[in-house]
JSON list of C-alpha atoms in Angstrom, two decimals:
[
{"chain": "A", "resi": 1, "resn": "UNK", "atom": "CA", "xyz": [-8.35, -18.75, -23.44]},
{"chain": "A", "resi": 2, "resn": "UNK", "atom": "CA", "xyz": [-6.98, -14.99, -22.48]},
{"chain": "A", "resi": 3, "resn": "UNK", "atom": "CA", "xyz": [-4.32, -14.25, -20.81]},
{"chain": "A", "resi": 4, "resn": "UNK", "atom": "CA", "xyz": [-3.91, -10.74, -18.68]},
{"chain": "A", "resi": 5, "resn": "UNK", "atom": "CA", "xyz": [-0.55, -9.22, -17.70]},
{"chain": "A", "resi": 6, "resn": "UNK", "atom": "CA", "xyz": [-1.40, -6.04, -15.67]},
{"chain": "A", "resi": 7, "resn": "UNK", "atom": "CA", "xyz": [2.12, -3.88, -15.19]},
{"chain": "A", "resi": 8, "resn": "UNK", "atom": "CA", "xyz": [3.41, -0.14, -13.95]},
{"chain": "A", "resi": 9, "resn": "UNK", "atom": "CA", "xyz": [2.58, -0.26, -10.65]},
{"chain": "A", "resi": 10, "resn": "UNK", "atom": "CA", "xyz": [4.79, 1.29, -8.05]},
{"chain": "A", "resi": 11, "resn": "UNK", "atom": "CA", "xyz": [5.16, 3.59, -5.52]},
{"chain": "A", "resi": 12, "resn": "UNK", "atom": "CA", "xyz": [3.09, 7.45, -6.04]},
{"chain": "A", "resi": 13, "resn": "UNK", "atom": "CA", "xyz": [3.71, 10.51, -4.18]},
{"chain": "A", "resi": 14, "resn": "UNK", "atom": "CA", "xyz": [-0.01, 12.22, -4.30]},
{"chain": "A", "resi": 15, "resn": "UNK", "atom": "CA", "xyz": [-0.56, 14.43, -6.63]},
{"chain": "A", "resi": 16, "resn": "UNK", "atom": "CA", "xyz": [1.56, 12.76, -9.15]},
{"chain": "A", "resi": 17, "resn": "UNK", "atom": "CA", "xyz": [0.66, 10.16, -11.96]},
{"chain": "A", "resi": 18, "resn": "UNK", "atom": "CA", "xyz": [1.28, 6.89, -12.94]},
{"chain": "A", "resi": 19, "resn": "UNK", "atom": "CA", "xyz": [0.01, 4.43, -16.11]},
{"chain": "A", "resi": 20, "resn": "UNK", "atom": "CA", "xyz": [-0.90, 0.87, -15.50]},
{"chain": "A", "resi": 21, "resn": "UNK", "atom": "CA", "xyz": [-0.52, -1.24, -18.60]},
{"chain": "A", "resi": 22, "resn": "UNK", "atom": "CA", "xyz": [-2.86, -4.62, -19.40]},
{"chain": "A", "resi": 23, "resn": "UNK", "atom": "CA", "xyz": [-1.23, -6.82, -22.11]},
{"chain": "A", "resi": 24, "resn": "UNK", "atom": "CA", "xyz": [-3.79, -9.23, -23.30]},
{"chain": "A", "resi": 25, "resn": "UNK", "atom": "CA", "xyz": [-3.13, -12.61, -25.57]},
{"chain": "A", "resi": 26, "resn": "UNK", "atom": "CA", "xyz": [-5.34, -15.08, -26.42]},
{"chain": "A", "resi": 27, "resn": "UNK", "atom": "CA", "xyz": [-8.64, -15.40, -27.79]},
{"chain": "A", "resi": 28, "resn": "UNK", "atom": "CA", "xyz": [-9.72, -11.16, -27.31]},
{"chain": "A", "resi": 29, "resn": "UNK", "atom": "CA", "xyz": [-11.54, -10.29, -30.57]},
{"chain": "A", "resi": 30, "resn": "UNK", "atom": "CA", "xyz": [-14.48, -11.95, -29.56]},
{"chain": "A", "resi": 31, "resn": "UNK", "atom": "CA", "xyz": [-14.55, -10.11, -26.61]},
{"chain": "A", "resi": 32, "resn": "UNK", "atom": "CA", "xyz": [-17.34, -7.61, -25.33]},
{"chain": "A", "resi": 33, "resn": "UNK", "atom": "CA", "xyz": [-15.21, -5.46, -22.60]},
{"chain": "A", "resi": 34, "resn": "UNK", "atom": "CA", "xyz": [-12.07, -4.84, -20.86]},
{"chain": "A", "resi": 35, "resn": "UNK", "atom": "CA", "xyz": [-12.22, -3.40, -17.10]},
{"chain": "A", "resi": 36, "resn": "UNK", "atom": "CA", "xyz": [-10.10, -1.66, -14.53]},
{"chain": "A", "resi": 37, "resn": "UNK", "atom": "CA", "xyz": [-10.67, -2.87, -10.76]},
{"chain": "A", "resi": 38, "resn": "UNK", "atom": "CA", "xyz": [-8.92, -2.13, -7.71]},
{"chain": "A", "resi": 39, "resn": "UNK", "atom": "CA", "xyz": [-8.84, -3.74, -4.29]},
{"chain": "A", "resi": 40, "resn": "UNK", "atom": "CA", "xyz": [-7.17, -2.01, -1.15]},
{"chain": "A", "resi": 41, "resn": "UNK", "atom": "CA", "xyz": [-6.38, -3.63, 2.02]},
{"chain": "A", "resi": 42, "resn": "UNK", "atom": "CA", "xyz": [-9.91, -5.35, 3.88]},
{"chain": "A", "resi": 43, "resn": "UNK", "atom": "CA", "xyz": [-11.70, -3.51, 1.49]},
{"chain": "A", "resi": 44, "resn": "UNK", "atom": "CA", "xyz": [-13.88, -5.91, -1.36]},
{"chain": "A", "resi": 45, "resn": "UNK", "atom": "CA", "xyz": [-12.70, -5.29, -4.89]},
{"chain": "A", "resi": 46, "resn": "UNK", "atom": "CA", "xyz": [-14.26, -2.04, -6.87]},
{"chain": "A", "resi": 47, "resn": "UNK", "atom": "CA", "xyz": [-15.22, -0.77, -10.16]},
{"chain": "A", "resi": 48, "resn": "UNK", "atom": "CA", "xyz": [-12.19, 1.73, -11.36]},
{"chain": "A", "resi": 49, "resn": "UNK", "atom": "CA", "xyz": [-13.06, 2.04, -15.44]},
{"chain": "A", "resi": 50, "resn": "UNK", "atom": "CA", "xyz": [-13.96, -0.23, -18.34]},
{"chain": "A", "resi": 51, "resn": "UNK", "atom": "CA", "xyz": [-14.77, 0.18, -22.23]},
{"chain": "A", "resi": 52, "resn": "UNK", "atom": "CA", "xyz": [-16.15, -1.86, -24.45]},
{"chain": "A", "resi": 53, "resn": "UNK", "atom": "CA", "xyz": [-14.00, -3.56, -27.03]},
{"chain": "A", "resi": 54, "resn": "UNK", "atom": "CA", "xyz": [-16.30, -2.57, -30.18]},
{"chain": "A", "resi": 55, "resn": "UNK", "atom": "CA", "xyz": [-17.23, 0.83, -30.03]},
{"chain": "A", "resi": 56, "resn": "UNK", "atom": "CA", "xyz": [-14.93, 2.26, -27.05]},
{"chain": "A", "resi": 57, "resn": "UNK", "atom": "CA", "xyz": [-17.79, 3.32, -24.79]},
{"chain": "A", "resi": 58, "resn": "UNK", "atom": "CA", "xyz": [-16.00, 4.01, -21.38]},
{"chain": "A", "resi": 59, "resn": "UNK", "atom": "CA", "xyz": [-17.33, 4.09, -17.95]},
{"chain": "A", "resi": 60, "resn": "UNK", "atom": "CA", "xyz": [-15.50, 5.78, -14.77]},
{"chain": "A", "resi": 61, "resn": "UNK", "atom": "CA", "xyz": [-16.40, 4.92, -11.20]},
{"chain": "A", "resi": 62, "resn": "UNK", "atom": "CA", "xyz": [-17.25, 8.61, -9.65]},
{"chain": "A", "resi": 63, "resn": "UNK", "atom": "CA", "xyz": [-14.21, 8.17, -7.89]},
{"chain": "A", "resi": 64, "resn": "UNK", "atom": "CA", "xyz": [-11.62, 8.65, -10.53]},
{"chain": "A", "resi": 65, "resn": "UNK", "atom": "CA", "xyz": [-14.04, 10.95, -12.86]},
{"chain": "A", "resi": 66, "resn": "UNK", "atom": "CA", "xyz": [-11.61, 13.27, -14.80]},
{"chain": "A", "resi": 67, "resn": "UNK", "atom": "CA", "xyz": [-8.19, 11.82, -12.92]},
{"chain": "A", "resi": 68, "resn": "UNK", "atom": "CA", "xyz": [-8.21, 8.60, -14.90]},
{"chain": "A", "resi": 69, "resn": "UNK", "atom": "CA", "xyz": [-8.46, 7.39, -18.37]},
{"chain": "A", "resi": 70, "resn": "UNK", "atom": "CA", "xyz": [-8.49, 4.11, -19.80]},
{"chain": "A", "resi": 71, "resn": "UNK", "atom": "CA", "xyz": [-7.37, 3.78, -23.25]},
{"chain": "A", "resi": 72, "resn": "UNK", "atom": "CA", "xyz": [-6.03, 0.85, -25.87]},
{"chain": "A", "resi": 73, "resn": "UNK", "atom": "CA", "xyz": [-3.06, 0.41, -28.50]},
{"chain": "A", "resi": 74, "resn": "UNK", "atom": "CA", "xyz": [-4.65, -1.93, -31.14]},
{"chain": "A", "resi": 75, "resn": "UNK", "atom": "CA", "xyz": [-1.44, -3.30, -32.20]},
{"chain": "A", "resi": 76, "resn": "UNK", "atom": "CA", "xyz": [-0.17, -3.90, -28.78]},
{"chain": "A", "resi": 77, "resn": "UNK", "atom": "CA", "xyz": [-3.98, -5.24, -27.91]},
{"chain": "A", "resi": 78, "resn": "UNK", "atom": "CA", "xyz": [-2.73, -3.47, -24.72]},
{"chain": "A", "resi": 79, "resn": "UNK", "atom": "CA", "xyz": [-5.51, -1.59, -22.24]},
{"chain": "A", "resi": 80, "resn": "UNK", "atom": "CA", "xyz": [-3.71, 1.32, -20.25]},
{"chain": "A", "resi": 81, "resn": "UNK", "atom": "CA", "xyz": [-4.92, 2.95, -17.22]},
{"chain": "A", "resi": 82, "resn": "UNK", "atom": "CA", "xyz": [-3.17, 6.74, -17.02]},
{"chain": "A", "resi": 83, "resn": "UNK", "atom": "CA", "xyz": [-3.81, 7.92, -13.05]},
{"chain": "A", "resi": 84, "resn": "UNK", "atom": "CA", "xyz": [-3.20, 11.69, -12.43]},
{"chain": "A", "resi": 85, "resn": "UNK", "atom": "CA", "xyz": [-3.73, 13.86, -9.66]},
{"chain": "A", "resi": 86, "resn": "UNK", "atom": "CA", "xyz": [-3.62, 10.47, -8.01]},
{"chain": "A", "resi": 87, "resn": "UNK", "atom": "CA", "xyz": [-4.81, 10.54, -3.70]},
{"chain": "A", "resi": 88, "resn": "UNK", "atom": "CA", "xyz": [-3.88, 8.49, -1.13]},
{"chain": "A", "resi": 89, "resn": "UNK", "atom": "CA", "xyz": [-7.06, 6.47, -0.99]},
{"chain": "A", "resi": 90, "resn": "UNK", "atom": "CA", "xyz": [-6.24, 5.70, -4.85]},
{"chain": "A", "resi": 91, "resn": "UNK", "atom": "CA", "xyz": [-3.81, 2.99, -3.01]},
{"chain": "A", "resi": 92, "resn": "UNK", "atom": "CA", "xyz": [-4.56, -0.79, -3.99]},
{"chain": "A", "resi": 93, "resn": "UNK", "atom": "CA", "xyz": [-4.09, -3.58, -5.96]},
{"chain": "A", "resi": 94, "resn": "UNK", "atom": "CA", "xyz": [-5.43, -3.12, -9.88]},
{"chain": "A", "resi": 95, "resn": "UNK", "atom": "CA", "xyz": [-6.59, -5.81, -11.91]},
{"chain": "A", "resi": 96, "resn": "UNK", "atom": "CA", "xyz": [-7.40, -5.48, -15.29]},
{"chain": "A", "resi": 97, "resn": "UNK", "atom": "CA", "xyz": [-10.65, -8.21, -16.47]},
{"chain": "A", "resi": 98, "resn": "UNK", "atom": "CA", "xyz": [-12.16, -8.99, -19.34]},
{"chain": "A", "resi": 99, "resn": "UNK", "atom": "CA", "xyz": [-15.74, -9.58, -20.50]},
{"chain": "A", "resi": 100, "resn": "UNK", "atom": "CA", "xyz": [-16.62, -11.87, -23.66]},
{"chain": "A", "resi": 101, "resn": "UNK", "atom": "CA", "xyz": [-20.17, -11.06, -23.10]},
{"chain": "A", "resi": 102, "resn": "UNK", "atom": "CA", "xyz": [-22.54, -8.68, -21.76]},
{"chain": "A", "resi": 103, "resn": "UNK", "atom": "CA", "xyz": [-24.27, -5.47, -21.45]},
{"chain": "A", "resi": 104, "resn": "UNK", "atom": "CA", "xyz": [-23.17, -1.89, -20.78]},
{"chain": "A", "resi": 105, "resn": "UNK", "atom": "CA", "xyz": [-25.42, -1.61, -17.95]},
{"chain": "A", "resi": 106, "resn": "UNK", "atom": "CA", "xyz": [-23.88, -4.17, -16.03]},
{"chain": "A", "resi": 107, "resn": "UNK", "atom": "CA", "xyz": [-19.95, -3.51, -17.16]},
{"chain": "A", "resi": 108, "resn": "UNK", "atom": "CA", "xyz": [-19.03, -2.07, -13.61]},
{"chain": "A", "resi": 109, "resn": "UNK", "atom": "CA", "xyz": [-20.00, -5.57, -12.68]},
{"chain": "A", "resi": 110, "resn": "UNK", "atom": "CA", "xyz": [-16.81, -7.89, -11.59]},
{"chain": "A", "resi": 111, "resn": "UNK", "atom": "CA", "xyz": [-19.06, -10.51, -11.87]},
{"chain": "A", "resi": 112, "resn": "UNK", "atom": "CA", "xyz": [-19.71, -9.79, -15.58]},
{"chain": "A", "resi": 113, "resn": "UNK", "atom": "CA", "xyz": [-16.41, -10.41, -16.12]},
{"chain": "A", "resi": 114, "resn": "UNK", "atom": "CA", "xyz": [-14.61, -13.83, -17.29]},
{"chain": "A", "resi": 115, "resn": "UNK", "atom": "CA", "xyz": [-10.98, -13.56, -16.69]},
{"chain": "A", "resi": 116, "resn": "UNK", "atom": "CA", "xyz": [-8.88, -11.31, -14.60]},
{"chain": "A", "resi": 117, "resn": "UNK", "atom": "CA", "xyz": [-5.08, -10.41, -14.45]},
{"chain": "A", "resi": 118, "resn": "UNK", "atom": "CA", "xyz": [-2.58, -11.37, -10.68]},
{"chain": "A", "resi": 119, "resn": "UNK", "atom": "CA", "xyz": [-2.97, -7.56, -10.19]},
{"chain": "A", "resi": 120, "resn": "UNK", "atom": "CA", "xyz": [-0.57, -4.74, -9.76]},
{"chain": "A", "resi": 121, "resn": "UNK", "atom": "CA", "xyz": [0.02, -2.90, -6.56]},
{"chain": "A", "resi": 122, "resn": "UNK", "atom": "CA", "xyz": [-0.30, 0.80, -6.62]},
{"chain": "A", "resi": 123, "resn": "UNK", "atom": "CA", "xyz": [1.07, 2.49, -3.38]},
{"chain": "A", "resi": 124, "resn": "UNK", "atom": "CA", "xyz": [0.11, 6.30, -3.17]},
{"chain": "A", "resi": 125, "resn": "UNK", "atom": "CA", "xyz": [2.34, 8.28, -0.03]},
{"chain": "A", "resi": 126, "resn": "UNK", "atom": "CA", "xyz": [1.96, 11.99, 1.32]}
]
């Protein structure tokens, strides 16, 4: 089993930054990636950014290109999400998820993922 403990969410002004932290426990080494993905209000749940656990090959949804960056701490086994020059559309609820198997193609996939975080809310204000 893995368990994921998304935190750091909170209240933005735009423009500003924040980092989201994912603490994972459990059964992780085995595991093929760890993803970012956000859901805003009647909106269906998006890609945000994922690597994968071996080699550290990242993806970015277009939409956070060059604002956001997803990085680990190996001794923490602790996924971070650092958000600058963060815009009001950035607002929603982030889940981290992890995959234990798959392909690099598919990682922007939530369905290629096996267990997910309760999510952090991330409000962004003018």
């Amino acid at each position: 089993q893995v368990q994921l403990v998304e935190s750091g969410g909170g209240s933005v002004q735009a423009g500003g930054s924040l980092r989201l932290s994912c603490a994972a426990s459990g059964r992780t080494k085995s595991s093929y990636a760890l993803g970012w993905f956000r859901q805003a209000p009647g909106k269906e749940r998006e890609f945000v950014a994922a690597f994968t656990w071996n080699n550290s090959n990242t993806r970015y949804a277009d939409s956070v290109k060059g604002r956001f960056t997803i990085s680990r701490d190996n001794a923490k086994n602790t996924v971070y999400l650092d958000m600058n020059s963060v815009k009001l559309e950035d607002t929603a609820v982030y889940y981290c998820a992890l995959s234990r198997s798959g392909s690099y193609h598919f990682i922007a996939r939530a369905d290629e993922y096996d267990y997910w975080g309760q999510g952090t809310q991330v409000i962004v204000s003018s």
